[in-house]
């Protein structure tokens, strides 16, 4: 996501080596697991970080509970509902907790230098009603992956427009490629693939003022093009887009069965393990490179219930030091959320595989996560979007229903 990312990029401080002013304090953090095995579980990252922190802060202990992404949001909700919230949570959303007055403001936790070092676009997405509660923790963007061997057989170069993408898909199909373009609109992560296409078509889920605009004319045109030019011409493979999940599409790419698909950094490792030679380019737009690409970030937040504001802030300053942000990002092929770590990564040859994703950061757009209605809207998108590109589907009708649901749900934001 950047070299030119943040003009505010001041180096984050380490939270100091002295006391936080209190002793015998135990902080509880619930965190998500980014690993795919016991060997690379996030537990190992947090164990080392906590050991380093506690060696500098003798009166503070930090207990970290790590859960899979299938469980972590539910675990935090259970704790909050039981009246026993953790001091900190690193999970997928913050808006509901912020709206209920359960979270510290980021201003009240982080030092000025750490706040200034956060990538501005990501920090802005952490705001509810113009106040930041969600602190970005790890990020990724999307680029178009393509199979170099399949492209060479079909005598193709990477597409820069939708028409070139469709023409390339036709050529790949003629070569017998199983999925010329994999379009995962199944329930696993439909909202991501949909948003990437809506952005490449010049619109998105919301307008420039933040209001839902799901059924905008440009969005209708985008899904109509997908339905007519890719799905309708049998260029998306043997599984209907509405039943194809991201994990299955990624696995098919790693098996050499996909010509093109949108992907994030973890696909690099998955494909490399299977010996697939791949290239990565920005997502094509209707008439050229898309003006915006989709970004995703996860969130750190501090809960107010336990009265440990000072200690939470000091620990988070340490978490967001350049060293620790780089360590986590490199360990899990994710993008840094601070300007200092981003610039270091952009200049390092060891991180060259992540450079295409870093370069997308300045134009990235995130889900409207600052709206408490977004979780429900995303669930509705997962349920319905596949219908829009089905043979008898109506993009205008499906988007219209989604807009009506979103507009109604959004009245409480």
CSV table of C-alpha atoms in Angstrom, one decimal:
chain,number,residue,atom,x,y,z
A,1,UNK,CA,0.0,0.0,0.0
A,2,UNK,CA,2.8,2.9,-0.2
A,3,UNK,CA,6.1,4.8,-0.1
A,4,UNK,CA,4.3,8.1,-0.2
A,5,UNK,CA,1.8,7.1,2.3
A,6,UNK,CA,1.9,9.5,5.2
A,7,UNK,CA,3.2,13.0,5.4
A,8,UNK,CA,2.6,12.8,9.1
A,9,UNK,CA,5.0,9.8,9.5
A,10,UNK,CA,6.8,10.5,12.7
A,11,UNK,CA,8.5,7.5,14.3
A,12,UNK,CA,6.5,5.9,17.0
A,13,UNK,CA,7.9,5.9,20.5
A,14,UNK,CA,8.4,2.7,22.4
A,15,UNK,CA,6.2,3.6,25.4
A,16,UNK,CA,9.3,4.3,27.6
A,17,UNK,CA,11.3,2.1,29.8
A,18,UNK,CA,10.1,3.4,33.2
A,19,UNK,CA,6.9,2.9,35.2
A,20,UNK,CA,3.5,3.9,34.0
A,21,UNK,CA,2.7,5.3,37.4
A,22,UNK,CA,1.0,2.2,38.7
A,23,UNK,CA,2.0,-1.2,40.0
A,24,UNK,CA,0.6,-4.7,40.1
A,25,UNK,CA,-1.7,-4.0,37.1
A,26,UNK,CA,-2.7,-6.9,34.8
A,27,UNK,CA,-4.1,-6.0,31.4
A,28,UNK,CA,-6.1,-8.5,29.4
A,29,UNK,CA,-5.9,-8.5,25.6
A,30,UNK,CA,-8.1,-10.7,23.3
A,31,UNK,CA,-6.5,-11.0,19.9
A,32,UNK,CA,-7.2,-12.7,16.6
A,33,UNK,CA,-5.0,-15.5,15.2
A,34,UNK,CA,-3.4,-14.7,11.8
A,35,UNK,CA,-1.5,-18.0,11.6
A,36,UNK,CA,-2.6,-21.1,9.8
A,37,UNK,CA,-0.9,-23.6,12.1
A,38,UNK,CA,0.4,-23.9,15.7
A,39,UNK,CA,3.9,-23.2,14.4
A,40,UNK,CA,3.0,-19.7,13.2
A,41,UNK,CA,0.1,-18.8,15.5
A,42,UNK,CA,-0.2,-15.2,16.6
A,43,UNK,CA,0.4,-16.5,20.1
A,44,UNK,CA,4.1,-16.7,19.4
A,45,UNK,CA,4.2,-13.0,18.3
A,46,UNK,CA,2.3,-11.8,21.3
A,47,UNK,CA,4.3,-13.9,23.8
A,48,UNK,CA,7.5,-12.3,22.6
A,49,UNK,CA,6.1,-8.8,22.5
A,50,UNK,CA,4.6,-9.1,26.0
A,51,UNK,CA,7.9,-10.5,27.3
A,52,UNK,CA,9.8,-7.5,25.9
A,53,UNK,CA,7.2,-5.1,27.3
A,54,UNK,CA,7.1,-6.6,30.8
A,55,UNK,CA,10.9,-6.5,31.0
A,56,UNK,CA,10.6,-2.7,30.8
A,57,UNK,CA,7.5,-2.3,32.9
A,58,UNK,CA,7.9,-4.3,36.1
A,59,UNK,CA,4.6,-3.4,37.6
A,60,UNK,CA,2.5,-4.3,34.6
A,61,UNK,CA,1.5,-7.8,33.4
A,62,UNK,CA,-0.3,-8.5,30.1
A,63,UNK,CA,-2.4,-11.6,29.6
A,64,UNK,CA,-3.2,-12.3,25.9
A,65,UNK,CA,-5.9,-14.7,24.8
A,66,UNK,CA,-5.6,-15.6,21.1
A,67,UNK,CA,-8.6,-17.0,19.2
A,68,UNK,CA,-9.3,-18.0,15.6
A,69,UNK,CA,-11.1,-15.5,13.4
A,70,UNK,CA,-14.1,-17.8,13.6
A,71,UNK,CA,-14.3,-17.2,17.3
A,72,UNK,CA,-12.6,-14.0,18.4
A,73,UNK,CA,-15.4,-11.5,17.7
A,74,UNK,CA,-17.9,-13.8,19.5
A,75,UNK,CA,-15.6,-14.3,22.5
A,76,UNK,CA,-15.3,-10.5,23.0
A,77,UNK,CA,-19.0,-10.1,22.7
A,78,UNK,CA,-19.6,-12.7,25.3
A,79,UNK,CA,-17.2,-11.0,27.7
A,80,UNK,CA,-18.8,-7.6,27.1
A,81,UNK,CA,-22.3,-9.0,27.5
A,82,UNK,CA,-21.3,-10.6,30.8
A,83,UNK,CA,-20.1,-7.3,32.1
A,84,UNK,CA,-16.4,-8.4,32.0
A,85,UNK,CA,-14.8,-6.8,29.0
A,86,UNK,CA,-11.1,-7.2,28.3
A,87,UNK,CA,-8.9,-4.1,28.6
A,88,UNK,CA,-8.1,-4.4,24.9
A,89,UNK,CA,-9.4,-6.3,21.9
A,90,UNK,CA,-7.9,-6.8,18.5
A,91,UNK,CA,-10.8,-7.9,16.3
A,92,UNK,CA,-12.8,-7.2,13.1
A,93,UNK,CA,-15.1,-4.3,14.2
A,94,UNK,CA,-15.4,-1.5,16.7
A,95,UNK,CA,-18.4,0.6,15.9
A,96,UNK,CA,-21.0,-1.2,18.0
A,97,UNK,CA,-18.9,-1.0,21.1
A,98,UNK,CA,-18.1,2.7,20.4
A,99,UNK,CA,-21.7,3.6,19.9
A,100,UNK,CA,-22.5,2.1,23.3
A,101,UNK,CA,-19.9,4.2,25.0
A,102,UNK,CA,-17.7,1.3,25.9
A,103,UNK,CA,-14.4,2.3,24.3
A,104,UNK,CA,-11.7,4.8,25.1
A,105,UNK,CA,-11.1,7.5,22.4
A,106,UNK,CA,-7.9,6.9,20.6
A,107,UNK,CA,-6.8,10.4,21.6
A,108,UNK,CA,-7.0,9.3,25.3
A,109,UNK,CA,-4.8,6.2,24.7
A,110,UNK,CA,-2.1,6.9,22.2
A,111,UNK,CA,0.8,9.4,22.4
A,112,UNK,CA,0.8,12.2,19.8
A,113,UNK,CA,3.7,10.7,18.0
A,114,UNK,CA,2.0,7.3,17.6
A,115,UNK,CA,-1.2,8.9,16.5
A,116,UNK,CA,0.6,11.0,13.9
A,117,UNK,CA,2.4,7.9,12.6
A,118,UNK,CA,-0.8,6.0,11.8
A,119,UNK,CA,-1.8,5.9,8.1
A,120,UNK,CA,-4.3,8.7,7.8
A,121,UNK,CA,-6.8,6.9,5.6
A,122,UNK,CA,-6.9,4.0,8.0
A,123,UNK,CA,-7.3,6.2,11.0
A,124,UNK,CA,-10.2,8.0,9.4
A,125,UNK,CA,-12.0,4.7,9.0
A,126,UNK,CA,-11.7,4.1,12.7
A,127,UNK,CA,-14.0,7.1,13.5
A,128,UNK,CA,-17.5,7.0,14.7
A,129,UNK,CA,-19.2,10.4,14.3
A,130,UNK,CA,-15.9,12.0,13.6
A,131,UNK,CA,-14.2,10.6,16.8
A,132,UNK,CA,-11.6,7.9,16.5
A,133,UNK,CA,-12.2,4.8,18.6
A,134,UNK,CA,-10.9,2.0,16.3
A,135,UNK,CA,-7.1,1.9,15.9
A,136,UNK,CA,-6.0,0.1,12.7
A,137,UNK,CA,-3.9,-2.9,13.5
A,138,UNK,CA,-3.1,-4.8,10.2
A,139,UNK,CA,-4.1,-4.0,6.7
A,140,UNK,CA,-4.2,-5.4,3.2
A,141,UNK,CA,-5.3,-4.3,-0.3
A,142,UNK,CA,-6.4,-6.2,-3.3
A,143,UNK,CA,-4.6,-6.6,-6.7
A,144,UNK,CA,-5.3,-8.7,-9.7
A,145,UNK,CA,-3.4,-12.0,-9.7
A,146,UNK,CA,-2.7,-13.8,-12.9
A,147,UNK,CA,-1.1,-17.1,-13.8
A,148,UNK,CA,2.0,-16.4,-15.8
A,149,UNK,CA,2.2,-19.8,-17.4
A,150,UNK,CA,-1.5,-19.7,-18.6
A,151,UNK,CA,-1.1,-16.2,-19.8
A,152,UNK,CA,2.0,-17.2,-21.8
A,153,UNK,CA,0.2,-20.1,-23.5
A,154,UNK,CA,-2.6,-17.8,-24.5
A,155,UNK,CA,-0.2,-15.1,-25.6
A,156,UNK,CA,-1.7,-12.5,-23.2
A,157,UNK,CA,-0.4,-9.5,-21.3
A,158,UNK,CA,-2.0,-8.3,-18.1
A,159,UNK,CA,-5.2,-6.4,-18.6
A,160,UNK,CA,-5.6,-2.7,-17.9
A,161,UNK,CA,-9.3,-2.3,-18.8
A,162,UNK,CA,-12.4,-4.4,-18.4
A,163,UNK,CA,-12.5,-5.1,-22.2
A,164,UNK,CA,-9.0,-6.4,-22.0
A,165,UNK,CA,-9.9,-8.5,-19.0
A,166,UNK,CA,-12.9,-10.0,-20.9
A,167,UNK,CA,-10.8,-10.6,-24.0
A,168,UNK,CA,-8.1,-12.3,-22.0
A,169,UNK,CA,-10.7,-14.5,-20.3
A,170,UNK,CA,-12.0,-15.6,-23.7
A,171,UNK,CA,-8.5,-16.5,-24.8
A,172,UNK,CA,-7.9,-18.4,-21.6
A,173,UNK,CA,-11.2,-20.3,-22.1
A,174,UNK,CA,-10.1,-21.2,-25.6
A,175,UNK,CA,-6.9,-22.8,-24.0
A,176,UNK,CA,-9.1,-24.9,-21.8
A,177,UNK,CA,-8.5,-23.0,-18.5
A,178,UNK,CA,-11.1,-24.1,-15.9
A,179,UNK,CA,-11.6,-20.7,-14.4
A,180,UNK,CA,-10.6,-17.9,-16.9
A,181,UNK,CA,-11.6,-15.3,-14.3
A,182,UNK,CA,-12.6,-16.6,-10.8
A,183,UNK,CA,-15.5,-14.5,-9.4
A,184,UNK,CA,-16.1,-15.6,-5.8
A,185,UNK,CA,-19.5,-14.2,-4.8
A,186,UNK,CA,-20.3,-17.0,-2.4
A,187,UNK,CA,-21.1,-16.2,1.2
A,188,UNK,CA,-17.6,-16.3,2.6
A,189,UNK,CA,-16.4,-12.9,1.5
A,190,UNK,CA,-18.8,-11.7,-1.2
A,191,UNK,CA,-18.7,-8.1,0.2
A,192,UNK,CA,-15.0,-7.9,-0.7
A,193,UNK,CA,-15.2,-9.1,-4.3
A,194,UNK,CA,-18.3,-6.9,-4.8
A,195,UNK,CA,-16.7,-3.8,-3.4
A,196,UNK,CA,-13.6,-4.2,-5.6
A,197,UNK,CA,-15.7,-4.4,-8.7
A,198,UNK,CA,-17.9,-1.5,-7.6
A,199,UNK,CA,-14.8,0.7,-7.0
A,200,UNK,CA,-13.3,-0.3,-10.4
A,201,UNK,CA,-16.6,0.8,-11.9
A,202,UNK,CA,-16.3,4.3,-10.3
A,203,UNK,CA,-18.7,3.9,-7.4
A,204,UNK,CA,-18.9,1.9,-4.2
A,205,UNK,CA,-21.2,1.1,-1.3
A,206,UNK,CA,-21.3,4.8,-0.2
A,207,UNK,CA,-21.2,8.1,-1.9
A,208,UNK,CA,-18.7,11.0,-1.3
A,209,UNK,CA,-20.7,12.1,1.8
A,210,UNK,CA,-20.8,8.6,3.4
A,211,UNK,CA,-24.5,7.8,2.6
A,212,UNK,CA,-25.3,4.4,1.2
A,213,UNK,CA,-25.5,4.4,-2.6
A,214,UNK,CA,-25.6,0.7,-3.3
A,215,UNK,CA,-28.0,1.0,-6.2
A,216,UNK,CA,-26.2,3.9,-7.9
A,217,UNK,CA,-26.4,3.9,-11.8
A,218,UNK,CA,-22.7,3.1,-11.9
A,219,UNK,CA,-23.1,0.1,-9.6
A,220,UNK,CA,-25.9,-1.2,-11.7
A,221,UNK,CA,-23.8,-0.8,-14.8
A,222,UNK,CA,-20.9,-2.7,-13.1
A,223,UNK,CA,-22.9,-5.7,-12.1
A,224,UNK,CA,-24.7,-5.7,-15.5
A,225,UNK,CA,-21.3,-5.9,-17.2
A,226,UNK,CA,-20.2,-8.7,-15.0
A,227,UNK,CA,-23.5,-10.6,-15.7
A,228,UNK,CA,-23.4,-10.1,-19.4
A,229,UNK,CA,-19.7,-10.1,-20.3
A,230,UNK,CA,-18.2,-12.6,-17.9
A,231,UNK,CA,-20.8,-14.8,-16.2
A,232,UNK,CA,-23.2,-14.9,-19.2
A,233,UNK,CA,-20.3,-15.8,-21.6
A,234,UNK,CA,-19.2,-18.7,-19.3
A,235,UNK,CA,-15.9,-17.1,-18.4
A,236,UNK,CA,-16.1,-17.5,-14.7
A,237,UNK,CA,-15.7,-21.3,-14.4
A,238,UNK,CA,-17.9,-24.3,-13.6
A,239,UNK,CA,-19.1,-23.1,-10.2
A,240,UNK,CA,-21.7,-20.3,-10.2
A,241,UNK,CA,-20.2,-17.2,-8.7
A,242,UNK,CA,-22.9,-17.1,-6.0
A,243,UNK,CA,-21.7,-20.5,-4.8
A,244,UNK,CA,-17.9,-19.9,-5.2
A,245,UNK,CA,-16.2,-18.9,-2.0
A,246,UNK,CA,-12.9,-17.0,-1.8
A,247,UNK,CA,-11.1,-19.9,-0.1
A,248,UNK,CA,-12.1,-22.2,-2.9
A,249,UNK,CA,-11.1,-19.7,-5.6
A,250,UNK,CA,-7.7,-19.2,-4.0
A,251,UNK,CA,-7.2,-23.0,-3.8
A,252,UNK,CA,-8.1,-23.3,-7.5
A,253,UNK,CA,-5.6,-20.6,-8.3
A,254,UNK,CA,-2.9,-22.4,-6.3
A,255,UNK,CA,-3.8,-25.6,-8.2
A,256,UNK,CA,-3.1,-23.8,-11.6
A,257,UNK,CA,-6.8,-23.8,-12.6
A,258,UNK,CA,-7.4,-20.0,-12.6
A,259,UNK,CA,-6.3,-17.5,-15.1
A,260,UNK,CA,-7.1,-14.3,-13.1
A,261,UNK,CA,-8.7,-13.3,-9.8
A,262,UNK,CA,-8.6,-10.6,-7.2
A,263,UNK,CA,-6.4,-11.5,-4.3
A,264,UNK,CA,-4.7,-10.2,-1.1
A,265,UNK,CA,-1.2,-10.9,0.1
A,266,UNK,CA,-1.8,-14.3,1.7
A,267,UNK,CA,-2.5,-15.7,-1.8
A,268,UNK,CA,1.2,-15.2,-2.7
A,269,UNK,CA,2.4,-17.8,-0.1
A,270,UNK,CA,-0.4,-20.2,-1.0
A,271,UNK,CA,0.4,-20.1,-4.7
A,272,UNK,CA,4.2,-20.2,-4.2
A,273,UNK,CA,3.8,-23.4,-2.1
A,274,UNK,CA,2.2,-25.1,-5.0
A,275,UNK,CA,4.8,-23.8,-7.5
A,276,UNK,CA,2.4,-21.5,-9.4
A,277,UNK,CA,4.2,-18.6,-11.1
A,278,UNK,CA,2.0,-15.5,-10.8
A,279,UNK,CA,2.0,-11.8,-11.5
A,280,UNK,CA,0.2,-9.0,-9.8
A,281,UNK,CA,-1.1,-5.8,-11.3
A,282,UNK,CA,-3.6,-3.1,-10.2
A,283,UNK,CA,-7.3,-4.0,-10.8
A,284,UNK,CA,-8.4,-2.8,-14.2
A,285,UNK,CA,-11.1,-0.1,-14.4
A,286,UNK,CA,-13.8,0.3,-17.0
A,287,UNK,CA,-11.5,2.4,-19.3
A,288,UNK,CA,-8.2,2.1,-17.5
A,289,UNK,CA,-6.6,1.4,-14.1
A,290,UNK,CA,-9.3,1.7,-11.4
A,291,UNK,CA,-9.1,5.0,-9.5
A,292,UNK,CA,-9.6,3.2,-6.2
A,293,UNK,CA,-9.0,-0.2,-4.8
A,294,UNK,CA,-10.4,-2.0,-1.8
A,295,UNK,CA,-8.5,-2.0,1.5
A,296,UNK,CA,-9.2,-4.0,4.6
A,297,UNK,CA,-8.0,-3.3,8.1
A,298,UNK,CA,-8.6,-5.0,11.5
A,299,UNK,CA,-8.9,-3.0,14.7
A,300,UNK,CA,-7.4,-2.6,18.1
A,301,UNK,CA,-9.5,-0.9,20.8
A,302,UNK,CA,-9.4,-0.2,24.5
A,303,UNK,CA,-12.4,-0.8,26.7
A,304,UNK,CA,-13.2,1.7,29.5
A,305,UNK,CA,-14.6,-0.7,32.1
A,306,UNK,CA,-11.5,-1.6,34.0
A,307,UNK,CA,-10.0,1.8,34.7
A,308,UNK,CA,-6.6,1.1,33.1
A,309,UNK,CA,-6.5,3.9,30.6
A,310,UNK,CA,-2.9,5.0,31.3
A,311,UNK,CA,-1.5,1.4,31.2
A,312,UNK,CA,-3.5,0.5,28.1
A,313,UNK,CA,-2.1,3.6,26.3
A,314,UNK,CA,1.5,2.9,27.3
A,315,UNK,CA,1.2,-0.7,26.1
A,316,UNK,CA,-0.3,0.3,22.8
A,317,UNK,CA,2.4,2.8,22.2
A,318,UNK,CA,4.8,-0.1,22.5
A,319,UNK,CA,2.7,-2.3,20.2
A,320,UNK,CA,2.7,0.4,17.5
A,321,UNK,CA,6.5,0.9,17.5
A,322,UNK,CA,8.1,0.6,14.1
A,323,UNK,CA,9.9,-2.6,15.1
A,324,UNK,CA,6.8,-4.4,16.3
A,325,UNK,CA,4.6,-3.3,13.4
A,326,UNK,CA,7.2,-4.4,10.9
A,327,UNK,CA,7.6,-7.7,12.7
A,328,UNK,CA,3.9,-8.5,12.7
A,329,UNK,CA,3.4,-7.4,9.1
A,330,UNK,CA,6.4,-9.4,7.7
A,331,UNK,CA,5.4,-12.5,9.7
A,332,UNK,CA,1.9,-12.7,8.2
A,333,UNK,CA,2.4,-11.0,4.8
A,334,UNK,CA,0.2,-8.0,5.8
A,335,UNK,CA,0.7,-4.3,5.4
A,336,UNK,CA,1.8,-1.9,8.1
A,337,UNK,CA,-0.6,0.6,9.5
A,338,UNK,CA,2.0,3.2,10.3
A,339,UNK,CA,3.8,5.5,8.0
A,340,UNK,CA,7.3,4.8,9.5
A,341,UNK,CA,6.9,1.0,9.0
A,342,UNK,CA,5.4,1.4,5.6
A,343,UNK,CA,8.3,3.5,4.3
A,344,UNK,CA,10.8,1.0,5.7
A,345,UNK,CA,8.9,-1.9,4.0
A,346,UNK,CA,8.6,0.0,0.7
A,347,UNK,CA,12.4,0.6,0.6
A,348,UNK,CA,13.4,-3.0,1.6
A,349,UNK,CA,14.2,-5.6,-1.1
A,350,UNK,CA,13.2,-8.3,1.3
A,351,UNK,CA,9.6,-7.0,1.2
A,352,UNK,CA,9.4,-6.6,-2.6
A,353,UNK,CA,6.5,-9.1,-2.9
A,354,UNK,CA,4.4,-6.8,-0.8
A,355,UNK,CA,5.3,-3.7,-2.8
A,356,UNK,CA,2.4,-4.0,-5.3
A,357,UNK,CA,0.0,-4.0,-2.3
A,358,UNK,CA,1.8,-1.1,-0.6
A,359,UNK,CA,1.5,0.9,-3.8
A,360,UNK,CA,-2.3,0.6,-3.7
A,361,UNK,CA,-2.6,2.3,-0.3
A,362,UNK,CA,-3.0,5.9,-1.4
A,363,UNK,CA,-6.1,5.0,-3.5
A,364,UNK,CA,-7.6,2.5,-1.1
A,365,UNK,CA,-11.2,2.6,0.1
A,366,UNK,CA,-12.4,0.7,3.1
A,367,UNK,CA,-15.7,-0.7,4.1
A,368,UNK,CA,-18.0,1.8,5.9
A,369,UNK,CA,-16.9,0.2,9.2
A,370,UNK,CA,-17.7,3.4,11.1
A,371,UNK,CA,-21.4,2.7,10.6
A,372,UNK,CA,-23.1,0.4,13.1
A,373,UNK,CA,-25.3,-0.7,10.3
A,374,UNK,CA,-22.5,-2.1,8.2
A,375,UNK,CA,-22.4,-5.6,9.7
A,376,UNK,CA,-26.1,-6.1,8.8
A,377,UNK,CA,-25.6,-4.6,5.3
A,378,UNK,CA,-22.6,-6.8,4.7
A,379,UNK,CA,-24.6,-9.9,5.7
A,380,UNK,CA,-27.3,-8.9,3.2
A,381,UNK,CA,-24.7,-8.4,0.4
A,382,UNK,CA,-23.4,-11.9,1.1
A,383,UNK,CA,-26.9,-13.3,0.8
A,384,UNK,CA,-28.0,-11.5,-2.3
A,385,UNK,CA,-25.2,-10.4,-4.7
A,386,UNK,CA,-24.8,-13.8,-6.3
A,387,UNK,CA,-28.4,-13.5,-7.5
A,388,UNK,CA,-27.6,-10.3,-9.4
A,389,UNK,CA,-25.3,-12.0,-11.8
A,390,UNK,CA,-27.2,-15.2,-12.2
A,391,UNK,CA,-28.7,-16.0,-15.6
A,392,UNK,CA,-32.1,-14.8,-14.7
A,393,UNK,CA,-30.9,-12.2,-12.2
A,394,UNK,CA,-31.5,-8.5,-12.3
A,395,UNK,CA,-28.7,-6.3,-11.0
A,396,UNK,CA,-30.9,-3.3,-10.7
A,397,UNK,CA,-33.5,-5.2,-8.6
A,398,UNK,CA,-31.0,-6.8,-6.3
A,399,UNK,CA,-29.1,-3.6,-5.7
A,400,UNK,CA,-32.4,-1.8,-5.1
A,401,UNK,CA,-33.3,-4.2,-2.4
A,402,UNK,CA,-29.9,-3.9,-0.8
A,403,UNK,CA,-30.2,-0.1,-0.9
A,404,UNK,CA,-33.6,-0.2,0.8
A,405,UNK,CA,-32.3,-2.4,3.6
A,406,UNK,CA,-29.1,-0.4,4.0
A,407,UNK,CA,-31.0,3.0,4.1
A,408,UNK,CA,-33.4,1.7,6.7
A,409,UNK,CA,-30.6,0.1,8.8
A,410,UNK,CA,-28.5,3.3,8.5
A,411,UNK,CA,-31.0,5.5,10.2
A,412,UNK,CA,-29.5,4.5,13.5
A,413,UNK,CA,-25.9,5.3,12.6
